[in-house]
mmCIF file of C-alpha atoms and ligand atoms in Angstrom:
data_model
loop_
_atom_site.group_PDB
_atom_site.id
_atom_site.type_symbol
_atom_site.label_atom_id
_atom_site.label_comp_id
_atom_site.label_asym_id
_atom_site.label_seq_id
_atom_site.Cartn_x
_atom_site.Cartn_y
_atom_site.Cartn_z
ATOM 1 C CA UNK A 148 6.100 6.238 29.932
ATOM 2 C CA UNK A 149 4.378 9.115 28.175
ATOM 3 C CA UNK A 150 4.844 7.619 24.710
ATOM 4 C CA UNK A 151 2.734 4.630 25.774
ATOM 5 C CA UNK A 152 -0.076 6.974 26.770
ATOM 6 C CA UNK A 153 0.089 8.506 23.311
ATOM 7 C CA UNK A 154 -0.139 5.154 21.533
ATOM 8 C CA UNK A 155 -2.660 3.362 23.708
ATOM 9 C CA UNK A 156 -5.631 5.591 23.106
ATOM 10 C CA UNK A 157 -8.602 4.678 20.971
ATOM 11 C CA UNK A 158 -9.111 6.690 17.815
ATOM 12 C CA UNK A 159 -12.028 7.071 15.406
ATOM 13 C CA UNK A 160 -11.277 6.310 11.784
ATOM 14 C CA UNK A 161 -13.683 7.046 8.978
ATOM 15 C CA UNK A 162 -17.159 5.578 9.030
ATOM 16 C CA UNK A 163 -18.132 3.829 12.272
ATOM 17 C CA UNK A 164 -14.687 2.470 12.983
ATOM 18 C CA UNK A 165 -12.900 2.878 16.298
ATOM 19 C CA UNK A 166 -9.348 1.606 16.617
ATOM 20 C CA UNK A 167 -8.219 0.495 20.056
ATOM 21 C CA UNK A 168 -4.742 1.989 19.706
ATOM 22 C CA UNK A 169 -2.650 4.025 17.280
ATOM 23 C CA UNK A 170 -0.371 1.222 16.128
ATOM 24 C CA UNK A 171 -1.013 0.022 12.563
ATOM 25 C CA UNK A 172 0.524 -3.096 11.075
ATOM 26 C CA UNK A 173 1.947 -1.915 7.723
ATOM 27 C CA UNK A 174 1.149 -3.861 4.539
ATOM 28 C CA UNK A 175 3.789 -6.560 4.120
ATOM 29 C CA UNK A 176 3.987 -8.838 1.081
ATOM 30 C CA UNK A 177 4.840 -12.369 2.153
ATOM 31 C CA UNK A 178 4.190 -14.403 -1.052
ATOM 32 C CA UNK A 179 2.543 -17.199 0.902
ATOM 33 C CA UNK A 180 -0.828 -17.546 -0.859
ATOM 34 C CA UNK A 181 -1.480 -20.865 -2.611
ATOM 35 C CA UNK A 182 -0.989 -21.348 -6.355
ATOM 36 C CA UNK A 183 -4.492 -20.026 -7.092
ATOM 37 C CA UNK A 184 -3.500 -16.912 -5.115
ATOM 38 C CA UNK A 185 -5.934 -17.875 -2.343
ATOM 39 C CA UNK A 186 -5.050 -16.910 1.258
ATOM 40 C CA UNK A 187 -4.212 -19.968 3.341
ATOM 41 C CA UNK A 188 -4.980 -21.110 6.872
ATOM 42 C CA UNK A 189 -1.380 -20.222 7.837
ATOM 43 C CA UNK A 190 -2.072 -16.654 6.695
ATOM 44 C CA UNK A 191 -5.235 -16.534 8.848
ATOM 45 C CA UNK A 192 -3.190 -17.640 11.846
ATOM 46 C CA UNK A 193 -0.431 -15.095 11.029
ATOM 47 C CA UNK A 194 -2.844 -12.152 10.826
ATOM 48 C CA UNK A 195 -4.880 -13.461 13.784
ATOM 49 C CA UNK A 196 -1.754 -13.392 15.981
ATOM 50 C CA UNK A 197 -1.348 -9.665 15.231
ATOM 51 C CA UNK A 198 -4.952 -8.624 15.988
ATOM 52 C CA UNK A 199 -3.930 -6.469 18.942
ATOM 53 C CA UNK A 200 -2.712 -3.817 16.505
ATOM 54 C CA UNK A 201 -5.212 -0.936 16.258
ATOM 55 C CA UNK A 202 -5.449 -1.711 12.533
ATOM 56 C CA UNK A 203 -3.885 -4.335 10.280
ATOM 57 C CA UNK A 204 -3.367 -3.445 6.631
ATOM 58 C CA UNK A 205 -3.122 -6.634 4.591
ATOM 59 C CA UNK A 206 -0.250 -7.434 2.293
ATOM 60 C CA UNK A 207 -0.742 -6.002 -1.205
ATOM 61 C CA UNK A 208 -3.578 -7.957 -2.828
ATOM 62 C CA UNK A 209 -4.198 -8.234 -6.563
ATOM 63 C CA UNK A 210 -7.230 -6.733 -8.268
ATOM 64 C CA UNK A 211 -6.718 -9.069 -11.246
ATOM 65 C CA UNK A 212 -4.347 -11.617 -12.724
ATOM 66 C CA UNK A 213 -3.061 -8.795 -14.996
ATOM 67 C CA UNK A 214 -1.680 -7.061 -11.925
ATOM 68 C CA UNK A 215 0.581 -9.847 -10.693
ATOM 69 C CA UNK A 216 4.320 -9.250 -10.419
ATOM 70 C CA UNK A 217 5.461 -11.556 -7.612
ATOM 71 C CA UNK A 218 4.890 -15.234 -6.856
ATOM 72 C CA UNK A 219 2.037 -16.349 -4.607
ATOM 73 C CA UNK A 220 0.664 -12.913 -3.805
ATOM 74 C CA UNK A 221 -3.027 -13.156 -2.893
ATOM 75 C CA UNK A 222 -5.893 -11.843 -5.004
ATOM 76 C CA UNK A 223 -9.389 -10.486 -4.446
ATOM 77 C CA UNK A 224 -10.935 -11.314 -7.811
ATOM 78 C CA UNK A 225 -12.140 -14.948 -7.533
ATOM 79 C CA UNK A 226 -14.725 -16.440 -5.168
ATOM 80 C CA UNK A 227 -12.096 -18.810 -3.740
ATOM 81 C CA UNK A 228 -9.878 -15.816 -2.912
ATOM 82 C CA UNK A 229 -12.796 -13.975 -1.287
ATOM 83 C CA UNK A 230 -13.545 -17.096 0.780
ATOM 84 C CA UNK A 231 -9.890 -17.452 1.755
ATOM 85 C CA UNK A 232 -9.861 -13.855 2.974
ATOM 86 C CA UNK A 233 -13.110 -14.480 4.917
ATOM 87 C CA UNK A 234 -11.168 -16.962 7.025
ATOM 88 C CA UNK A 235 -8.488 -14.306 7.653
ATOM 89 C CA UNK A 236 -10.855 -11.461 8.533
ATOM 90 C CA UNK A 237 -12.929 -13.726 10.824
ATOM 91 C CA UNK A 238 -9.792 -14.696 12.728
ATOM 92 C CA UNK A 239 -8.730 -11.080 13.141
ATOM 93 C CA UNK A 240 -12.221 -10.049 14.279
ATOM 94 C CA UNK A 241 -12.521 -12.991 16.706
ATOM 95 C CA UNK A 242 -9.283 -11.778 18.268
ATOM 96 C CA UNK A 243 -10.616 -8.225 18.583
ATOM 97 C CA UNK A 244 -8.768 -6.641 15.643
ATOM 98 C CA UNK A 245 -9.613 -4.596 12.551
ATOM 99 C CA UNK A 246 -8.238 -5.196 9.061
ATOM 100 C CA UNK A 247 -8.141 -3.311 5.737
ATOM 101 C CA UNK A 248 -7.203 -4.931 2.408
ATOM 102 C CA UNK A 249 -4.486 -3.207 0.419
ATOM 103 C CA UNK A 250 -5.509 -3.483 -3.246
ATOM 104 C CA UNK A 251 -2.850 -3.508 -5.930
ATOM 105 C CA UNK A 252 -1.735 -3.644 -9.549
ATOM 106 C CA UNK A 253 2.033 -3.892 -10.110
ATOM 107 C CA UNK A 254 2.116 -2.185 -13.529
ATOM 108 C CA UNK A 255 5.583 -2.464 -15.027
ATOM 109 C CA UNK A 256 7.047 -4.181 -11.934
ATOM 110 C CA UNK A 257 5.917 -7.430 -13.477
ATOM 111 C CA UNK A 258 7.016 -9.850 -16.177
ATOM 112 C CA UNK A 259 5.506 -11.707 -19.129
ATOM 113 C CA UNK A 260 5.851 -14.979 -17.159
ATOM 114 C CA UNK A 261 2.736 -13.822 -15.277
ATOM 115 C CA UNK A 262 0.771 -12.941 -18.425
ATOM 116 C CA UNK A 263 1.060 -15.947 -20.766
ATOM 117 C CA UNK A 264 4.021 -14.362 -22.540
ATOM 118 C CA UNK A 265 2.419 -10.898 -22.999
ATOM 119 C CA UNK A 266 4.283 -7.857 -21.744
ATOM 120 C CA UNK A 267 3.058 -6.180 -18.544
ATOM 121 C CA UNK A 268 1.110 -2.894 -18.828
ATOM 122 C CA UNK A 269 2.329 0.531 -17.726
ATOM 123 C CA UNK A 270 1.464 4.184 -18.515
ATOM 124 C CA UNK A 271 4.382 4.351 -20.986
ATOM 125 C CA UNK A 272 6.782 1.915 -22.615
ATOM 126 C CA UNK A 273 9.656 2.817 -20.284
ATOM 127 C CA UNK A 274 11.666 0.022 -18.676
ATOM 128 C CA UNK A 275 13.005 0.058 -15.126
ATOM 129 C CA UNK A 276 16.502 1.570 -15.324
ATOM 130 C CA UNK A 277 18.997 -1.286 -15.099
ATOM 131 C CA UNK A 278 15.940 -3.583 -15.442
ATOM 132 C CA UNK A 279 16.553 -5.478 -12.181
ATOM 133 C CA UNK A 280 15.960 -9.083 -11.290
ATOM 134 C CA UNK A 281 12.425 -10.524 -11.195
ATOM 135 C CA UNK A 282 11.997 -12.098 -7.711
ATOM 136 C CA UNK A 283 12.280 -15.876 -7.384
ATOM 137 C CA UNK A 284 13.272 -16.477 -11.010
ATOM 138 C CA UNK A 285 16.538 -17.656 -12.519
ATOM 139 C CA UNK A 286 18.222 -14.831 -14.455
ATOM 140 C CA UNK A 287 14.988 -13.077 -15.488
ATOM 141 C CA UNK A 288 15.077 -9.293 -15.740
ATOM 142 C CA UNK A 289 12.186 -6.842 -15.994
ATOM 143 C CA UNK A 290 11.140 -6.038 -19.587
ATOM 144 C CA UNK A 291 10.042 -2.892 -21.386
ATOM 145 C CA UNK A 292 6.288 -2.766 -20.644
ATOM 146 C CA UNK A 293 3.634 -2.063 -23.226
ATOM 147 C CA UNK A 294 1.495 1.090 -23.082
ATOM 148 C CA UNK A 295 -1.858 0.607 -21.371
ATOM 149 C CA UNK A 296 -4.681 1.750 -23.675
ATOM 150 C CA UNK A 297 -7.513 4.018 -22.527
ATOM 151 C CA UNK A 298 -9.933 1.055 -22.760
ATOM 152 C CA UNK A 299 -7.625 -0.964 -20.539
ATOM 153 C CA UNK A 300 -7.345 1.983 -18.114
ATOM 154 C CA UNK A 301 -11.133 1.921 -17.733
ATOM 155 C CA UNK A 302 -11.069 -1.845 -17.209
ATOM 156 C CA UNK A 303 -8.354 -1.658 -14.543
ATOM 157 C CA UNK A 304 -10.163 1.169 -12.735
ATOM 158 C CA UNK A 305 -13.288 -0.957 -12.688
ATOM 159 C CA UNK A 306 -11.279 -3.915 -11.362
ATOM 160 C CA UNK A 307 -10.131 -1.732 -8.442
ATOM 161 C CA UNK A 308 -13.789 -1.031 -7.628
ATOM 162 C CA UNK A 309 -14.769 -4.707 -7.918
ATOM 163 C CA UNK A 310 -11.860 -5.721 -5.681
ATOM 164 C CA UNK A 311 -12.955 -3.108 -3.099
ATOM 165 C CA UNK A 312 -16.483 -4.523 -3.134
ATOM 166 C CA UNK A 313 -15.087 -8.051 -2.869
ATOM 167 C CA UNK A 314 -12.988 -6.951 0.116
ATOM 168 C CA UNK A 315 -16.107 -5.841 1.967
ATOM 169 C CA UNK A 316 -17.798 -9.147 1.059
ATOM 170 C CA UNK A 317 -14.734 -10.916 2.479
ATOM 171 C CA UNK A 318 -15.260 -9.128 5.804
ATOM 172 C CA UNK A 319 -12.564 -6.450 5.604
ATOM 173 C CA UNK A 320 -13.283 -3.249 7.553
ATOM 174 C CA UNK A 321 -12.101 -1.200 4.598
ATOM 175 C CA UNK A 322 -9.554 -1.050 1.807
ATOM 176 C CA UNK A 323 -6.292 0.763 1.143
ATOM 177 C CA UNK A 324 -5.562 1.770 -2.441
ATOM 178 C CA UNK A 325 -1.907 0.952 -3.118
ATOM 179 C CA UNK A 326 -0.836 4.178 -4.770
ATOM 180 C CA UNK A 327 2.773 3.879 -3.604
ATOM 181 C CA UNK A 328 6.168 2.307 -4.298
ATOM 182 C CA UNK A 329 6.255 2.619 -8.101
ATOM 183 C CA UNK A 330 3.446 0.214 -8.919
ATOM 184 C CA UNK A 331 0.791 1.042 -11.522
ATOM 185 C CA UNK A 332 -0.933 3.998 -9.810
ATOM 186 C CA UNK A 333 2.379 5.531 -8.718
ATOM 187 C CA UNK A 334 3.690 5.087 -12.270
ATOM 188 C CA UNK A 335 0.969 7.480 -13.442
ATOM 189 C CA UNK A 336 2.049 9.976 -10.739
ATOM 190 C CA UNK A 337 5.707 10.222 -11.769
ATOM 191 C CA UNK A 338 7.246 11.805 -14.859
ATOM 192 C CA UNK A 339 9.825 9.049 -15.368
ATOM 193 C CA UNK A 340 7.141 6.432 -15.922
ATOM 194 C CA UNK A 341 4.335 8.614 -17.286
ATOM 195 C CA UNK A 342 5.234 10.100 -20.671
ATOM 196 C CA UNK A 343 1.711 10.010 -22.077
ATOM 197 C CA UNK A 344 0.310 12.763 -24.195
ATOM 198 C CA UNK A 345 -3.367 11.923 -23.746
ATOM 199 C CA UNK A 346 -5.728 12.841 -20.868
ATOM 200 C CA UNK A 347 -3.687 10.642 -18.462
ATOM 201 C CA UNK A 348 -0.325 12.381 -18.869
ATOM 202 C CA UNK A 349 1.602 15.528 -19.737
ATOM 203 C CA UNK A 350 0.162 17.779 -16.988
ATOM 204 C CA UNK A 351 -0.239 17.344 -13.243
ATOM 205 C CA UNK A 352 -4.028 17.280 -13.657
ATOM 206 C CA UNK A 353 -3.783 14.502 -16.217
ATOM 207 C CA UNK A 354 -1.241 12.507 -14.196
ATOM 208 C CA UNK A 355 -3.528 12.539 -11.127
ATOM 209 C CA UNK A 356 -6.589 11.532 -13.173
ATOM 210 C CA UNK A 357 -5.978 7.757 -13.142
ATOM 211 C CA UNK A 358 -5.953 7.662 -9.318
ATOM 212 C CA UNK A 359 -8.792 10.152 -8.807
ATOM 213 C CA UNK A 360 -11.047 8.177 -11.154
ATOM 214 C CA UNK A 361 -10.220 5.010 -9.204
ATOM 215 C CA UNK A 362 -11.260 6.712 -5.960
ATOM 216 C CA UNK A 363 -14.485 7.893 -7.644
ATOM 217 C CA UNK A 364 -15.270 4.384 -8.855
ATOM 218 C CA UNK A 365 -14.558 2.815 -5.469
ATOM 219 C CA UNK A 366 -16.644 5.347 -3.572
ATOM 220 C CA UNK A 367 -19.564 4.489 -5.813
ATOM 221 C CA UNK A 368 -19.519 0.944 -4.360
ATOM 222 C CA UNK A 369 -18.253 1.288 -0.767
ATOM 223 C CA UNK A 370 -18.452 4.195 1.738
ATOM 224 C CA UNK A 371 -15.670 6.777 1.413
ATOM 225 C CA UNK A 372 -14.853 6.362 5.100
ATOM 226 C CA UNK A 373 -13.732 2.813 4.356
ATOM 227 C CA UNK A 374 -11.207 3.912 1.729
ATOM 228 C CA UNK A 375 -7.580 4.542 2.683
ATOM 229 C CA UNK A 376 -4.818 5.570 0.293
ATOM 230 C CA UNK A 377 -1.087 4.927 0.378
ATOM 231 C CA UNK A 378 1.166 7.356 -1.472
ATOM 232 C CA UNK A 379 4.923 7.684 -1.769
ATOM 233 C CA UNK A 380 5.884 11.059 -3.219
ATOM 234 C CA UNK A 381 9.519 10.287 -2.520
ATOM 235 C CA UNK A 382 10.010 6.495 -2.638
ATOM 236 C CA UNK A 383 12.245 6.011 -5.634
ATOM 237 C CA UNK A 384 12.252 2.238 -5.707
ATOM 238 C CA UNK A 385 12.305 1.093 -9.354
ATOM 239 C CA UNK A 386 11.726 4.709 -10.390
ATOM 240 C CA UNK A 387 13.907 7.637 -11.471
ATOM 241 C CA UNK A 388 13.530 11.005 -9.745
ATOM 242 C CA UNK A 389 12.294 14.021 -11.716
ATOM 243 C CA UNK A 390 12.199 17.489 -10.180
ATOM 244 C CA UNK A 391 8.666 17.998 -11.480
ATOM 245 C CA UNK A 392 7.291 15.058 -9.442
ATOM 246 C CA UNK A 393 6.626 17.242 -6.401
ATOM 247 C CA UNK A 394 4.226 19.396 -8.462
ATOM 248 C CA UNK A 395 2.050 16.338 -9.047
ATOM 249 C CA UNK A 396 1.692 15.742 -5.320
ATOM 250 C CA UNK A 397 1.314 19.484 -4.576
ATOM 251 C CA UNK A 398 -1.727 19.271 -6.850
ATOM 252 C CA UNK A 399 -3.061 15.887 -5.748
ATOM 253 C CA UNK A 400 -2.856 16.096 -1.945
ATOM 254 C CA UNK A 401 -5.062 19.194 -1.458
ATOM 255 C CA UNK A 402 -7.621 17.684 -3.854
ATOM 256 C CA UNK A 403 -7.921 14.685 -1.544
ATOM 257 C CA UNK A 404 -9.427 17.038 1.068
ATOM 258 C CA UNK A 405 -12.606 17.000 -1.012
ATOM 259 C CA UNK A 406 -13.080 13.316 -0.207
ATOM 260 C CA UNK A 407 -13.998 11.802 3.147
ATOM 261 C CA UNK A 408 -11.278 9.157 2.994
ATOM 262 C CA UNK A 409 -10.362 7.073 6.059
ATOM 263 C CA UNK A 410 -6.740 8.200 5.819
ATOM 264 C CA UNK A 411 -3.669 8.913 3.715
ATOM 265 C CA UNK A 412 -0.685 6.688 4.512
ATOM 266 C CA UNK A 413 2.991 7.426 3.825
ATOM 267 C CA UNK A 414 4.620 4.604 1.862
ATOM 268 C CA UNK A 415 8.294 4.868 2.735
ATOM 269 C CA UNK A 416 11.118 2.680 3.999
ATOM 270 C CA UNK A 417 12.566 5.511 6.101
ATOM 271 C CA UNK A 418 10.918 8.809 6.928
ATOM 272 C CA UNK A 419 13.983 11.063 6.655
ATOM 273 C CA UNK A 420 13.585 14.783 5.890
ATOM 274 C CA UNK A 421 13.986 16.154 2.337
ATOM 275 C CA UNK A 422 14.834 19.777 1.788
ATOM 276 C CA UNK A 423 12.598 20.187 -1.281
ATOM 277 C CA UNK A 424 9.629 18.715 0.628
ATOM 278 C CA UNK A 425 10.262 20.928 3.657
ATOM 279 C CA UNK A 426 10.519 17.954 6.050
ATOM 280 C CA UNK A 427 9.741 14.253 6.135
ATOM 281 C CA UNK A 428 7.324 12.818 3.587
ATOM 282 C CA UNK A 429 4.742 12.462 6.360
ATOM 283 C CA UNK A 430 5.149 16.136 7.315
ATOM 284 C CA UNK A 431 4.803 17.059 3.659
ATOM 285 C CA UNK A 432 1.578 15.027 3.346
ATOM 286 C CA UNK A 433 0.277 16.578 6.570
ATOM 287 C CA UNK A 434 0.947 20.077 5.259
ATOM 288 C CA UNK A 435 -1.416 19.523 2.317
ATOM 289 C CA UNK A 436 -3.888 16.943 3.599
ATOM 290 C CA UNK A 437 -6.281 17.722 6.457
ATOM 291 C CA UNK A 438 -7.620 14.209 7.185
ATOM 292 C CA UNK A 439 -6.109 11.328 9.173
ATOM 293 C CA UNK A 440 -2.451 10.642 8.338
ATOM 294 C CA UNK A 441 -0.554 7.405 8.964
ATOM 295 C CA UNK A 442 3.237 7.726 9.160
ATOM 296 C CA UNK A 443 5.530 4.861 8.238
ATOM 297 C CA UNK A 444 9.159 4.157 7.466
ATOM 298 C CA UNK A 445 11.666 3.130 10.099
ATOM 299 C CA UNK A 446 9.654 4.134 13.149
ATOM 300 C CA UNK A 447 9.845 2.559 16.587
ATOM 301 C CA UNK A 448 6.925 2.813 19.006
ATOM 302 C CA UNK A 449 8.758 5.650 20.720
ATOM 303 C CA UNK A 450 9.701 7.685 17.633
ATOM 304 C CA UNK A 451 6.220 7.035 16.216
ATOM 305 C CA UNK A 452 4.628 8.402 19.378
ATOM 306 C CA UNK A 453 6.857 11.481 19.102
ATOM 307 C CA UNK A 454 5.646 12.038 15.514
ATOM 308 C CA UNK A 455 2.063 11.817 16.792
ATOM 309 C CA UNK A 456 2.770 14.164 19.712
ATOM 310 C CA UNK A 457 4.345 16.702 17.329
ATOM 311 C CA UNK A 458 1.174 16.586 15.239
ATOM 312 C CA UNK A 459 2.886 15.119 12.168
ATOM 313 C CA UNK A 460 0.646 12.034 12.081
ATOM 314 C CA UNK A 461 -2.366 10.460 13.802
ATOM 315 C CA UNK A 462 -1.319 6.827 13.560
ATOM 316 C CA UNK A 463 1.975 5.036 13.175
ATOM 317 C CA UNK A 464 2.489 2.055 10.870
ATOM 318 C CA UNK A 465 5.090 -0.534 11.788
ATOM 319 C CA UNK A 466 6.382 -2.965 9.167
ATOM 320 C CA UNK A 467 9.471 -5.116 9.644
ATOM 321 C CA UNK A 468 9.267 -5.262 13.462
ATOM 322 C CA UNK A 469 5.808 -6.835 13.059
ATOM 323 C CA UNK A 470 7.310 -9.622 10.911
ATOM 324 C CA UNK A 471 9.866 -10.372 13.607
ATOM 325 C CA UNK A 472 7.478 -9.950 16.554
ATOM 326 C CA UNK A 473 3.933 -11.345 16.229
ATOM 327 C CA UNK A 474 3.385 -10.006 19.773
ATOM 328 C CA UNK A 475 4.775 -6.558 18.876
ATOM 329 C CA UNK A 476 1.961 -4.625 20.578
ATOM 330 C CA UNK A 477 2.175 -6.595 23.820
ATOM 331 C CA UNK A 478 5.945 -6.193 23.916
ATOM 332 C CA UNK A 479 5.657 -2.440 23.405
ATOM 333 C CA UNK A 480 3.034 -2.205 26.132
ATOM 334 C CA UNK A 481 5.208 -4.105 28.572
ATOM 335 C CA UNK A 482 8.407 -2.395 27.385
ATOM 336 C CA UNK A 483 9.995 -5.743 26.533
ATOM 337 C CA UNK A 484 12.898 -6.129 24.103
ATOM 338 C CA UNK A 485 11.970 -6.776 20.476
ATOM 339 C CA UNK A 486 13.446 -9.473 18.242
ATOM 340 C CA UNK A 487 15.360 -7.722 15.463
ATOM 341 C CA UNK A 488 14.108 -8.221 11.882
ATOM 342 C CA UNK A 489 16.236 -9.874 9.210
ATOM 343 C CA UNK A 490 15.334 -10.889 5.636
ATOM 344 C CA UNK A 491 15.687 -14.588 6.422
ATOM 345 C CA UNK A 492 12.474 -14.311 8.435
ATOM 346 C CA UNK A 493 10.546 -13.927 5.175
ATOM 347 C CA UNK A 494 10.772 -17.666 4.528
ATOM 348 C CA UNK A 495 8.218 -18.540 7.214
ATOM 349 C CA UNK A 496 4.954 -17.132 8.595
ATOM 350 C CA UNK A 497 5.345 -16.957 12.351
HETATM 351 C C1 FMN B 787 8.986 -7.786 3.271
HETATM 352 C C2 FMN B 787 8.299 -6.488 2.990
HETATM 353 C C3 FMN B 787 7.129 -6.497 2.250
HETATM 354 C C4 FMN B 787 6.457 -5.295 1.994
HETATM 355 N N1 FMN B 787 5.280 -5.324 1.305
HETATM 356 C C5 FMN B 787 4.577 -4.182 1.124
HETATM 357 C C6 FMN B 787 3.296 -4.214 0.498
HETATM 358 O O1 FMN B 787 2.758 -5.283 0.149
HETATM 359 N N2 FMN B 787 2.666 -3.036 0.316
HETATM 360 C C7 FMN B 787 3.206 -1.825 0.711
HETATM 361 O O2 FMN B 787 2.588 -0.766 0.519
HETATM 362 N N3 FMN B 787 4.399 -1.785 1.337
HETATM 363 C C8 FMN B 787 5.082 -2.919 1.567
HETATM 364 N N4 FMN B 787 6.262 -2.886 2.254
HETATM 365 C C9 FMN B 787 6.689 -1.617 2.884
HETATM 366 C C10 FMN B 787 6.191 -1.570 4.336
HETATM 367 O O3 FMN B 787 4.769 -1.440 4.384
HETATM 368 C C11 FMN B 787 6.790 -0.383 5.129
HETATM 369 O O4 FMN B 787 6.421 0.827 4.507
HETATM 370 C C12 FMN B 787 8.307 -0.468 5.200
HETATM 371 O O5 FMN B 787 8.727 -1.757 5.613
HETATM 372 C C13 FMN B 787 8.871 0.576 6.184
HETATM 373 O O6 FMN B 787 8.352 0.384 7.469
HETATM 374 P P1 FMN B 787 9.263 -0.317 8.615
HETATM 375 O O7 FMN B 787 10.539 0.470 8.696
HETATM 376 O O8 FMN B 787 8.433 -0.205 9.875
HETATM 377 O O9 FMN B 787 9.501 -1.730 8.192
HETATM 378 C C14 FMN B 787 6.968 -4.061 2.489
HETATM 379 C C15 FMN B 787 8.153 -4.072 3.226
HETATM 380 C C16 FMN B 787 8.811 -5.261 3.490
HETATM 381 C C17 FMN B 787 10.055 -5.239 4.333
#
């Protein structure tokens, strides 16, 4: 029973935000927005059903059309999208929940079909090794991206700030910067994808600059306590490992202590230990970062509570089990069996 006591405690997060428990719904892309990338009524119902989580983090949400890499992923850059999200956040709040928007640019994990035939942007013109198949297309593979210019960097950073402001207008309790899983921000943080020789590459300080400037721009428009950040120092999805990558995060994570962020969130599919990190990715983040830490990657309520009890994390994010079980929190509370997740469940919002 003790693990339930650990999870079902309220916790203060950032500015004026109290979560009713320590279970977070992880960001989960569902590709169910309409063709204008506006959140639908079905999405409001889907998130509303999960409002008993301490915090919901929305599926990755685009800061601009330039950032799109998957079909029907929602945006936060048009008034219709903001209004669509208002319906979602109202539903979650009516049901007693809290929700952050995860804001996102896919970088090179995109295709010219989303950009009127123009190549997607990335720190360097380096293709995904083996290219890989673009989701929901017939025989389309990822291309070699074009290099984002410094002017475009400034524009994208500004779009992150505008999207954050739009998220607050849409009723979100805060935002999570998607700095994980080999999308644009993460591409700046890894040597495989960042081969620049200007002020955004070549040294750890330069590689961290793109993200740090985004945080600075966002905190100029919304309170720092409403800004979360997801990082994946070790998630090599669509990305090749380089031994120097750890140095980037050794530099970046302690710097984040200078900000009053809501939290730093591990972006992983399984939180297994790595020798060179001295433990799991969450433990590694915890070692360098003194603020609130959210663990994720293959946790159950019980193993998540153990991570919290050991002091590795403050909150536990649950992904796939939340897709399979809209009533995940209630089932955990009552120690009921969970429905097991499988990929076929992605076809429908239950
Ligand atoms: C269908 C699916 C969609 C996902 N979409 C996102 C996303 O939009 N943003 C993100 O940061 N992570 C995304 N993830 C990763 C999850 O947030 C989470 O880190 C991962 O599923 C591991 O947690 P779990 O073992 O509890 O599922 C996704 C995972 C799945 C399975």
